[in-house]
Amino acid sequence: MPLDPREDAALLHRWVTHPKAAFWLMGEATEEEVAEEYGRIAAHPHHDAFLGLHEGRPAFLAERYDPAHVELAGLYDHRPGDVGMHFLTAPSGTPVHGFTRAVITAVMAMLFGDPAARRVVVEPDVRNTAVHALNAAVGFEAAATVAKPEKDALLSFCTRDAFEAAVAAADGPAAPGTPATGTTAGHDGPAATRTAPAGTDAAAAGGAAT
């Protein structure tokens, strides 16, 4: 479901400042700064943010963006039908095995639910090996390292065919129940990678996230 930058600010602040969410690059942000950042995303014509639900409760954050205008503008060979994605699972004291795999699968299925989407593009930090493995499991292939102001990113792509093949080859979600984005769209604990928002020190990164 689309998030409310003000109403959801306290929840998001707990998630994005958790030590395991360091690759989200908001570890030092205040609650007000989180609200302002997601207010900017809500107002942006090429960027959206959503709360994903599991068993009726918020369980992950997903962002969808147009990489021709956000994050990767001018940094790669953009193709029609490209869509960018970030996601962050909520911190948990009792992680559920396979939950993050189920989350990224749900987010990818949502993105490819748009017939215009041909390829999902991600740019996680090159150090974020947990997310690289997770991305590969759902069909992403690494293409190049891209130097961004806040990080060196592993540019990776997943076509619709590659995603469908990965899903078909899998045994199915390991987590009980199916996470839902409610509209569009990890490891077992916070997982993330995104660009540092205005006023956030990108040098503070370190942890796991896409």
PDB file of N, CA and C in Angstrom, residues 115-183:
ATOM      1  N   PRO A 115       2.413  -4.565 -17.571  1.00  0.00           N
ATOM      2  CA  PRO A 115       2.842  -5.099 -18.870  1.00  0.00           C
ATOM      3  C   PRO A 115       3.960  -4.292 -19.520  1.00  0.00           C
ATOM      4  N   ALA A 116       4.092  -3.019 -19.140  1.00  0.00           N
ATOM      5  CA  ALA A 116       5.134  -2.180 -19.729  1.00  0.00           C
ATOM      6  C   ALA A 116       6.520  -2.477 -19.161  1.00  0.00           C
ATOM      7  N   ALA A 117       6.584  -3.163 -18.020  1.00  0.00           N
ATOM      8  CA  ALA A 117       7.869  -3.470 -17.390  1.00  0.00           C
ATOM      9  C   ALA A 117       8.537  -4.633 -18.106  1.00  0.00           C
ATOM     10  N   ARG A 118       9.729  -4.417 -18.574  1.00  0.00           N
ATOM     11  CA  ARG A 118      10.471  -5.463 -19.280  1.00  0.00           C
ATOM     12  C   ARG A 118      11.693  -5.945 -18.505  1.00  0.00           C
ATOM     13  N   ARG A 119      12.248  -5.046 -17.677  1.00  0.00           N
ATOM     14  CA  ARG A 119      13.490  -5.378 -16.980  1.00  0.00           C
ATOM     15  C   ARG A 119      13.549  -4.592 -15.678  1.00  0.00           C
ATOM     16  N   VAL A 120      13.897  -5.272 -14.579  1.00  0.00           N
ATOM     17  CA  VAL A 120      14.076  -4.591 -13.293  1.00  0.00           C
ATOM     18  C   VAL A 120      15.563  -4.312 -13.117  1.00  0.00           C
ATOM     19  N   VAL A 121      15.861  -3.109 -12.675  1.00  0.00           N
ATOM     20  CA  VAL A 121      17.234  -2.634 -12.515  1.00  0.00           C
ATOM     21  C   VAL A 121      17.495  -2.361 -11.039  1.00  0.00           C
ATOM     22  N   VAL A 122      18.615  -2.845 -10.519  1.00  0.00           N
ATOM     23  CA  VAL A 122      19.004  -2.544  -9.142  1.00  0.00           C
ATOM     24  C   VAL A 122      20.462  -2.104  -9.112  1.00  0.00           C
ATOM     25  N   GLU A 123      20.835  -1.370  -8.059  1.00  0.00           N
ATOM     26  CA  GLU A 123      22.199  -0.865  -7.939  1.00  0.00           C
ATOM     27  C   GLU A 123      22.663  -0.939  -6.489  1.00  0.00           C
ATOM     28  N   PRO A 124      22.716  -2.174  -5.928  1.00  0.00           N
ATOM     29  CA  PRO A 124      23.160  -2.307  -4.538  1.00  0.00           C
ATOM     30  C   PRO A 124      24.652  -2.024  -4.381  1.00  0.00           C
ATOM     31  N   ASP A 125      25.024  -1.675  -3.181  1.00  0.00           N
ATOM     32  CA  ASP A 125      26.421  -1.461  -2.840  1.00  0.00           C
ATOM     33  C   ASP A 125      27.228  -2.724  -3.183  1.00  0.00           C
ATOM     34  N   VAL A 126      28.417  -2.556  -3.740  1.00  0.00           N
ATOM     35  CA  VAL A 126      29.228  -3.715  -4.115  1.00  0.00           C
ATOM     36  C   VAL A 126      29.586  -4.569  -2.902  1.00  0.00           C
ATOM     37  N   ARG A 127      29.553  -3.987  -1.703  1.00  0.00           N
ATOM     38  CA  ARG A 127      29.899  -4.734  -0.491  1.00  0.00           C
ATOM     39  C   ARG A 127      28.744  -5.561   0.050  1.00  0.00           C
ATOM     40  N   ASN A 128      27.562  -5.361  -0.492  1.00  0.00           N
ATOM     41  CA  ASN A 128      26.361  -5.983   0.063  1.00  0.00           C
ATOM     42  C   ASN A 128      26.167  -7.391  -0.513  1.00  0.00           C
ATOM     43  N   THR A 129      27.029  -8.292  -0.099  1.00  0.00           N
ATOM     44  CA  THR A 129      27.035  -9.632  -0.684  1.00  0.00           C
ATOM     45  C   THR A 129      25.749 -10.414  -0.395  1.00  0.00           C
ATOM     46  N   ALA A 130      25.116 -10.139   0.732  1.00  0.00           N
ATOM     47  CA  ALA A 130      23.869 -10.846   1.046  1.00  0.00           C
ATOM     48  C   ALA A 130      22.796 -10.536   0.018  1.00  0.00           C
ATOM     49  N   VAL A 131      22.687  -9.265  -0.381  1.00  0.00           N
ATOM     50  CA  VAL A 131      21.684  -8.886  -1.363  1.00  0.00           C
ATOM     51  C   VAL A 131      22.068  -9.356  -2.759  1.00  0.00           C
ATOM     52  N   HIS A 132      23.368  -9.390  -3.073  1.00  0.00           N
ATOM     53  CA  HIS A 132      23.776  -9.896  -4.385  1.00  0.00           C
ATOM     54  C   HIS A 132      23.295 -11.341  -4.559  1.00  0.00           C
ATOM     55  N   ALA A 133      23.455 -12.149  -3.519  1.00  0.00           N
ATOM     56  CA  ALA A 133      23.030 -13.545  -3.593  1.00  0.00           C
ATOM     57  C   ALA A 133      21.514 -13.653  -3.706  1.00  0.00           C
ATOM     58  N   LEU A 134      20.823 -12.818  -2.961  1.00  0.00           N
ATOM     59  CA  LEU A 134      19.365 -12.829  -3.017  1.00  0.00           C
ATOM     60  C   LEU A 134      18.873 -12.401  -4.402  1.00  0.00           C
ATOM     61  N   ASN A 135      19.476 -11.344  -4.947  1.00  0.00           N
ATOM     62  CA  ASN A 135      19.093 -10.898  -6.283  1.00  0.00           C
ATOM     63  C   ASN A 135      19.316 -11.996  -7.320  1.00  0.00           C
ATOM     64  N   ALA A 136      20.458 -12.669  -7.235  1.00  0.00           N
ATOM     65  CA  ALA A 136      20.749 -13.742  -8.188  1.00  0.00           C
ATOM     66  C   ALA A 136      19.718 -14.852  -8.104  1.00  0.00           C
ATOM     67  N   ALA A 137      19.221 -15.106  -6.892  1.00  0.00           N
ATOM     68  CA  ALA A 137      18.259 -16.186  -6.701  1.00  0.00           C
ATOM     69  C   ALA A 137      16.927 -15.936  -7.399  1.00  0.00           C
ATOM     70  N   VAL A 138      16.605 -14.663  -7.675  1.00  0.00           N
ATOM     71  CA  VAL A 138      15.345 -14.369  -8.362  1.00  0.00           C
ATOM     72  C   VAL A 138      15.561 -13.952  -9.816  1.00  0.00           C
ATOM     73  N   GLY A 139      16.795 -14.158 -10.312  1.00  0.00           N
ATOM     74  CA  GLY A 139      17.023 -13.968 -11.740  1.00  0.00           C
ATOM     75  C   GLY A 139      17.893 -12.799 -12.159  1.00  0.00           C
ATOM     76  N   PHE A 140      18.409 -12.021 -11.209  1.00  0.00           N
ATOM     77  CA  PHE A 140      19.266 -10.894 -11.580  1.00  0.00           C
ATOM     78  C   PHE A 140      20.638 -11.372 -12.054  1.00  0.00           C
ATOM     79  N   GLU A 141      21.182 -10.644 -13.011  1.00  0.00           N
ATOM     80  CA  GLU A 141      22.551 -10.860 -13.455  1.00  0.00           C
ATOM     81  C   GLU A 141      23.327  -9.560 -13.296  1.00  0.00           C
ATOM     82  N   ALA A 142      24.499  -9.641 -12.670  1.00  0.00           N
ATOM     83  CA  ALA A 142      25.346  -8.459 -12.498  1.00  0.00           C
ATOM     84  C   ALA A 142      25.926  -8.058 -13.851  1.00  0.00           C
ATOM     85  N   ALA A 143      25.961  -6.752 -14.099  1.00  0.00           N
ATOM     86  CA  ALA A 143      26.435  -6.255 -15.386  1.00  0.00           C
ATOM     87  C   ALA A 143      27.706  -5.435 -15.278  1.00  0.00           C
ATOM     88  N   ALA A 144      27.804  -4.577 -14.275  1.00  0.00           N
ATOM     89  CA  ALA A 144      28.956  -3.683 -14.173  1.00  0.00           C
ATOM     90  C   ALA A 144      28.965  -3.010 -12.812  1.00  0.00           C
ATOM     91  N   THR A 145      30.119  -2.489 -12.451  1.00  0.00           N
ATOM     92  CA  THR A 145      30.227  -1.652 -11.265  1.00  0.00           C
ATOM     93  C   THR A 145      30.103  -0.199 -11.698  1.00  0.00           C
ATOM     94  N   VAL A 146      29.223   0.527 -11.026  1.00  0.00           N
ATOM     95  CA  VAL A 146      28.957   1.919 -11.368  1.00  0.00           C
ATOM     96  C   VAL A 146      29.357   2.794 -10.190  1.00  0.00           C
ATOM     97  N   ALA A 147      30.137   3.807 -10.449  1.00  0.00           N
ATOM     98  CA  ALA A 147      30.544   4.737  -9.386  1.00  0.00           C
ATOM     99  C   ALA A 147      29.461   5.784  -9.210  1.00  0.00           C
ATOM    100  N   LYS A 148      28.815   5.761  -8.035  1.00  0.00           N
ATOM    101  CA  LYS A 148      27.823   6.761  -7.685  1.00  0.00           C
ATOM    102  C   LYS A 148      28.405   7.644  -6.581  1.00  0.00           C
ATOM    103  N   PRO A 149      27.845   8.819  -6.352  1.00  0.00           N
ATOM    104  CA  PRO A 149      28.417   9.707  -5.321  1.00  0.00           C
ATOM    105  C   PRO A 149      28.497   9.073  -3.942  1.00  0.00           C
ATOM    106  N   GLU A 150      27.516   8.225  -3.605  1.00  0.00           N
ATOM    107  CA  GLU A 150      27.442   7.678  -2.256  1.00  0.00           C
ATOM    108  C   GLU A 150      27.992   6.266  -2.125  1.00  0.00           C
ATOM    109  N   LYS A 151      28.315   5.610  -3.263  1.00  0.00           N
ATOM    110  CA  LYS A 151      28.760   4.219  -3.188  1.00  0.00           C
ATOM    111  C   LYS A 151      29.244   3.754  -4.544  1.00  0.00           C
ATOM    112  N   ASP A 152      29.961   2.634  -4.538  1.00  0.00           N
ATOM    113  CA  ASP A 152      30.210   1.882  -5.762  1.00  0.00           C
ATOM    114  C   ASP A 152      29.109   0.838  -5.828  1.00  0.00           C
ATOM    115  N   ALA A 153      28.334   0.858  -6.917  1.00  0.00           N
ATOM    116  CA  ALA A 153      27.137   0.019  -7.018  1.00  0.00           C
ATOM    117  C   ALA A 153      27.332  -1.103  -8.028  1.00  0.00           C
ATOM    118  N   LEU A 154      26.757  -2.265  -7.726  1.00  0.00           N
ATOM    119  CA  LEU A 154      26.767  -3.393  -8.648  1.00  0.00           C
ATOM    120  C   LEU A 154      25.495  -3.330  -9.480  1.00  0.00           C
ATOM    121  N   LEU A 155      25.618  -2.747 -10.673  1.00  0.00           N
ATOM    122  CA  LEU A 155      24.467  -2.628 -11.562  1.00  0.00           C
ATOM    123  C   LEU A 155      24.045  -4.020 -12.014  1.00  0.00           C
ATOM    124  N   SER A 156      22.773  -4.356 -11.788  1.00  0.00           N
ATOM    125  CA  SER A 156      22.277  -5.695 -12.106  1.00  0.00           C
ATOM    126  C   SER A 156      20.900  -5.599 -12.748  1.00  0.00           C
ATOM    127  N   PHE A 157      20.597  -6.573 -13.613  1.00  0.00           N
ATOM    128  CA  PHE A 157      19.343  -6.570 -14.358  1.00  0.00           C
ATOM    129  C   PHE A 157      18.627  -7.905 -14.227  1.00  0.00           C
ATOM    130  N   CYS A 158      17.303  -7.852 -14.270  1.00  0.00           N
ATOM    131  CA  CYS A 158      16.492  -9.070 -14.280  1.00  0.00           C
ATOM    132  C   CYS A 158      15.360  -8.890 -15.290  1.00  0.00           C
ATOM    133  N   THR A 159      15.354  -9.707 -16.321  1.00  0.00           N
ATOM    134  CA  THR A 159      14.279  -9.656 -17.302  1.00  0.00           C
ATOM    135  C   THR A 159      13.069 -10.429 -16.787  1.00  0.00           C
ATOM    136  N   ARG A 160      11.957 -10.219 -17.429  1.00  0.00           N
ATOM    137  CA  ARG A 160      10.743 -10.950 -17.063  1.00  0.00           C
ATOM    138  C   ARG A 160      10.966 -12.460 -17.210  1.00  0.00           C
ATOM    139  N   ASP A 161      11.578 -12.873 -18.324  1.00  0.00           N
ATOM    140  CA  ASP A 161      11.818 -14.300 -18.545  1.00  0.00           C
ATOM    141  C   ASP A 161      12.729 -14.891 -17.480  1.00  0.00           C
ATOM    142  N   ALA A 162      13.774 -14.152 -17.102  1.00  0.00           N
ATOM    143  CA  ALA A 162      14.706 -14.650 -16.092  1.00  0.00           C
ATOM    144  C   ALA A 162      14.017 -14.794 -14.739  1.00  0.00           C
ATOM    145  N   PHE A 163      13.166 -13.842 -14.401  1.00  0.00           N
ATOM    146  CA  PHE A 163      12.437 -13.924 -13.133  1.00  0.00           C
ATOM    147  C   PHE A 163      11.488 -15.112 -13.134  1.00  0.00           C
ATOM    148  N   GLU A 164      10.724 -15.277 -14.196  1.00  0.00           N
ATOM    149  CA  GLU A 164       9.779 -16.388 -14.272  1.00  0.00           C
ATOM    150  C   GLU A 164      10.498 -17.731 -14.213  1.00  0.00           C
ATOM    151  N   ALA A 165      11.675 -17.813 -14.837  1.00  0.00           N
ATOM    152  CA  ALA A 165      12.440 -19.057 -14.792  1.00  0.00           C
ATOM    153  C   ALA A 165      12.941 -19.333 -13.374  1.00  0.00           C
ATOM    154  N   ALA A 166      13.378 -18.287 -12.675  1.00  0.00           N
ATOM    155  CA  ALA A 166      13.869 -18.456 -11.309  1.00  0.00           C
ATOM    156  C   ALA A 166      12.747 -18.902 -10.377  1.00  0.00           C
ATOM    157  N   VAL A 167      11.564 -18.317 -10.548  1.00  0.00           N
ATOM    158  CA  VAL A 167      10.422 -18.695  -9.723  1.00  0.00           C
ATOM    159  C   VAL A 167      10.023 -20.142 -10.001  1.00  0.00           C
ATOM    160  N   ALA A 168      10.019 -20.524 -11.272  1.00  0.00           N
ATOM    161  CA  ALA A 168       9.637 -21.884 -11.646  1.00  0.00           C
ATOM    162  C   ALA A 168      10.626 -22.905 -11.092  1.00  0.00           C
ATOM    163  N   ALA A 169      11.903 -22.512 -11.008  1.00  0.00           N
ATOM    164  CA  ALA A 169      12.927 -23.432 -10.527  1.00  0.00           C
ATOM    165  C   ALA A 169      12.937 -23.560  -9.010  1.00  0.00           C
ATOM    166  N   ALA A 170      12.365 -22.577  -8.339  1.00  0.00           N
ATOM    167  CA  ALA A 170      12.365 -22.591  -6.871  1.00  0.00           C
ATOM    168  C   ALA A 170      11.315 -23.565  -6.346  1.00  0.00           C
ATOM    169  N   ASP A 171      11.506 -23.981  -5.126  1.00  0.00           N
ATOM    170  CA  ASP A 171      10.543 -24.881  -4.491  1.00  0.00           C
ATOM    171  C   ASP A 171       9.303 -24.161  -4.026  1.00  0.00           C
ATOM    172  N   GLY A 172       9.352 -22.813  -3.991  1.00  0.00           N
ATOM    173  CA  GLY A 172       8.229 -22.030  -3.476  1.00  0.00           C
ATOM    174  C   GLY A 172       8.691 -21.254  -2.271  1.00  0.00           C
ATOM    175  N   PRO A 173       7.893 -20.249  -1.840  1.00  0.00           N
ATOM    176  CA  PRO A 173       8.276 -19.428  -0.692  1.00  0.00           C
ATOM    177  C   PRO A 173       8.485 -20.266   0.553  1.00  0.00           C
ATOM    178  N   ALA A 174       9.558 -19.982   1.266  1.00  0.00           N
ATOM    179  CA  ALA A 174       9.841 -20.722   2.494  1.00  0.00           C
ATOM    180  C   ALA A 174       9.093 -20.144   3.683  1.00  0.00           C
ATOM    181  N   ALA A 175       8.709 -18.884   3.592  1.00  0.00           N
ATOM    182  CA  ALA A 175       8.031 -18.259   4.720  1.00  0.00           C
ATOM    183  C   ALA A 175       6.545 -18.578   4.694  1.00  0.00           C
ATOM    184  N   PRO A 176       5.932 -18.824   5.861  1.00  0.00           N
ATOM    185  CA  PRO A 176       4.501 -19.070   5.884  1.00  0.00           C
ATOM    186  C   PRO A 176       3.729 -17.825   5.499  1.00  0.00           C
ATOM    187  N   GLY A 177       2.733 -17.960   4.644  1.00  0.00           N
ATOM    188  CA  GLY A 177       1.958 -16.816   4.198  1.00  0.00           C
ATOM    189  C   GLY A 177       2.695 -16.099   3.087  1.00  0.00           C
ATOM    190  N   THR A 178       2.051 -15.183   2.433  1.00  0.00           N
ATOM    191  CA  THR A 178       2.663 -14.450   1.339  1.00  0.00           C
ATOM    192  C   THR A 178       2.668 -12.968   1.642  1.00  0.00           C
ATOM    193  N   PRO A 179       3.838 -12.335   1.693  1.00  0.00           N
ATOM    194  CA  PRO A 179       3.860 -10.890   1.891  1.00  0.00           C
ATOM    195  C   PRO A 179       3.139 -10.207   0.748  1.00  0.00           C
ATOM    196  N   ALA A 180       2.543  -9.071   1.013  1.00  0.00           N
ATOM    197  CA  ALA A 180       1.797  -8.363  -0.027  1.00  0.00           C
ATOM    198  C   ALA A 180       2.162  -6.901  -0.027  1.00  0.00           C
ATOM    199  N   THR A 181       2.365  -6.334  -1.224  1.00  0.00           N
ATOM    200  CA  THR A 181       2.646  -4.918  -1.312  1.00  0.00           C
ATOM    201  C   THR A 181       1.366  -4.108  -1.262  1.00  0.00           C
ATOM    202  N   GLY A 182       0.264  -4.685  -1.677  1.00  0.00           N
ATOM    203  CA  GLY A 182      -1.009  -3.985  -1.677  1.00  0.00           C
ATOM    204  C   GLY A 182      -1.213  -3.166  -2.930  1.00  0.00           C
ATOM    205  N   THR A 183      -0.124  -2.746  -3.580  1.00  0.00           N
ATOM    206  CA  THR A 183      -0.262  -1.984  -4.817  1.00  0.00           C
ATOM    207  C   THR A 183       0.781  -2.405  -5.826  1.00  0.00           C
TER     208      THR A 183
END
